[in-house]
Amino acid sequence: MTRSPNRMLGLILGAALVVLGGVGFVVSSHLPFFDAEGAQFAWILQVNGLQNTVHILVGAALAMAALSNERASASVNAWTGALMLVLGLAGLFLVGEPFNVFGLNSAVNVVHFAASAVLLAAGLGADSFASSRTETPDPLARP
């Protein structure tokens, strides 16, 4: 694997989301799959079965793209960042509502917005920025 910021971010965040989804299933196993309140996770976050499933699927997609190549990783990072931005915006309206099928709360929204910002930044330009900084011209090379 290269030193691509997209690939490193995709692999790290992908693995973290898969673990988060798995642990979330253990924490929320006593609740209905679409529970609007969710179960407490890490003292302030709420999770339910649907959110855990999405975490595992998105984490697997990020990790698989990171393991394949830079272009796939950048694309999946950007699309996942956009998806998390939409989910964060939707969460602003869903918190406290009975039809909150993802079991979102304010802390989860903050996490979605933060992950969105990082994924969008990486997916939309981190590799081109990193490559432009590492490609220094050879002063002794002939034109």
XYZ file of C-alpha atoms in Angstrom:
143
model
C 0.000 0.000 0.000
C 1.325 3.439 -0.860
C 1.491 6.495 1.340
C -1.784 7.790 -0.052
C -3.737 9.792 2.543
C -6.960 8.433 1.052
C -5.912 4.835 1.402
C -4.636 5.283 4.957
C -7.770 7.167 6.032
C -10.058 4.663 4.317
C -8.384 1.711 5.964
C -8.247 3.237 9.451
C -11.766 4.691 9.397
C -13.147 1.589 7.691
C -11.739 -0.707 10.367
C -12.981 1.625 13.109
C -16.505 1.653 11.650
C -16.612 -2.145 11.379
C -15.527 -2.454 15.025
C -17.989 0.275 16.076
C -20.815 -1.524 14.279
C -19.939 -4.866 15.862
C -19.700 -3.448 19.374
C -22.853 -1.434 18.701
C -24.754 -4.654 17.991
C -23.684 -6.017 21.371
C -24.751 -2.806 23.138
C -28.095 -2.499 21.330
C -29.017 -6.187 21.117
C -31.903 -5.742 23.568
C -33.597 -3.037 21.442
C -35.743 -3.207 18.321
C -33.724 -2.843 15.097
C -35.209 0.596 14.246
C -35.436 1.918 17.819
C -35.704 5.737 17.785
C -33.908 6.191 21.109
C -31.022 3.783 20.564
C -28.705 2.371 23.200
C -26.000 4.379 25.001
C -22.580 3.754 23.551
C -19.344 5.347 24.814
C -21.295 7.424 27.384
C -22.783 9.955 24.917
C -23.435 8.245 21.569
C -26.608 6.341 20.711
C -26.763 3.370 18.343
C -29.423 0.985 17.079
C -29.452 -2.014 14.760
C -29.892 -0.021 11.551
C -27.064 2.370 12.395
C -24.795 -0.567 13.304
C -25.542 -2.266 9.995
C -24.729 0.930 8.097
C -21.474 1.310 10.068
C -20.371 -2.196 9.122
C -21.310 -1.831 5.436
C -19.719 1.615 5.052
C -16.620 0.530 6.988
C -16.213 -2.510 4.772
C -16.601 -0.367 1.640
C -13.976 2.123 2.878
C -11.517 -0.647 3.762
C -12.022 -2.579 0.511
C -11.541 0.572 -1.570
C -8.426 1.458 0.436
C -6.971 -1.973 -0.219
C -7.665 -1.790 -3.959
C -6.173 1.483 -5.280
C -5.907 5.249 -4.768
C -8.620 6.203 -7.244
C -11.203 3.849 -5.701
C -10.279 4.977 -2.211
C -10.595 8.677 -3.085
C -13.960 8.086 -4.737
C -15.388 6.030 -1.873
C -14.029 8.516 0.685
C -15.684 11.433 -1.131
C -19.031 9.656 -1.539
C -18.985 8.449 2.067
C -18.184 11.991 3.223
C -21.137 13.304 1.235
C -23.383 10.580 2.687
C -22.292 11.453 6.232
C -22.918 15.140 5.566
C -26.469 14.344 4.427
C -26.966 12.066 7.442
C -25.673 14.790 9.777
C -28.045 17.338 8.252
C -30.969 14.909 8.460
C -30.007 14.150 12.050
C -30.565 17.784 12.973
C -34.250 17.245 12.220
C -34.563 13.633 13.422
C -33.225 13.929 16.990
C -36.057 13.425 19.447
C -38.574 12.432 16.766
C -40.438 9.109 16.859
C -39.446 8.355 13.237
C -35.708 8.601 13.982
C -34.958 5.165 12.471
C -31.186 5.600 12.888
C -31.429 6.368 16.630
C -29.410 9.566 16.172
C -28.593 12.057 18.912
C -26.667 15.336 18.911
C -23.325 13.721 19.730
C -23.688 11.294 16.815
C -24.481 14.238 14.542
C -21.237 15.956 15.583
C -19.308 12.767 14.794
C -21.013 12.509 11.384
C -20.164 16.135 10.551
C -16.533 15.689 11.635
C -16.109 12.445 9.678
C -17.772 14.101 6.698
C -15.314 16.992 6.730
C -12.285 14.684 6.939
C -13.549 12.254 4.285
C -14.549 15.000 1.859
C -11.216 16.777 2.289
C -9.295 13.571 1.668
C -11.501 12.316 -1.135
C -11.556 15.591 -3.029
C -7.909 16.512 -2.895
C -5.563 14.970 -0.370
C -3.777 12.713 -2.874
C -3.181 15.494 -5.375
C -1.895 17.762 -2.590
C 0.356 15.028 -1.200
C 1.770 14.140 -4.613
C 2.444 17.774 -5.518
C 4.419 18.203 -2.301
C 6.505 15.037 -2.761
C 7.340 15.453 -6.436
C 10.324 17.779 -6.347
C 12.138 18.432 -9.587
C 15.661 17.158 -9.892
C 17.937 20.219 -10.261
C 20.555 18.108 -12.066
C 18.148 16.596 -14.598
C 18.563 17.641 -18.216
C 15.594 19.258 -19.924
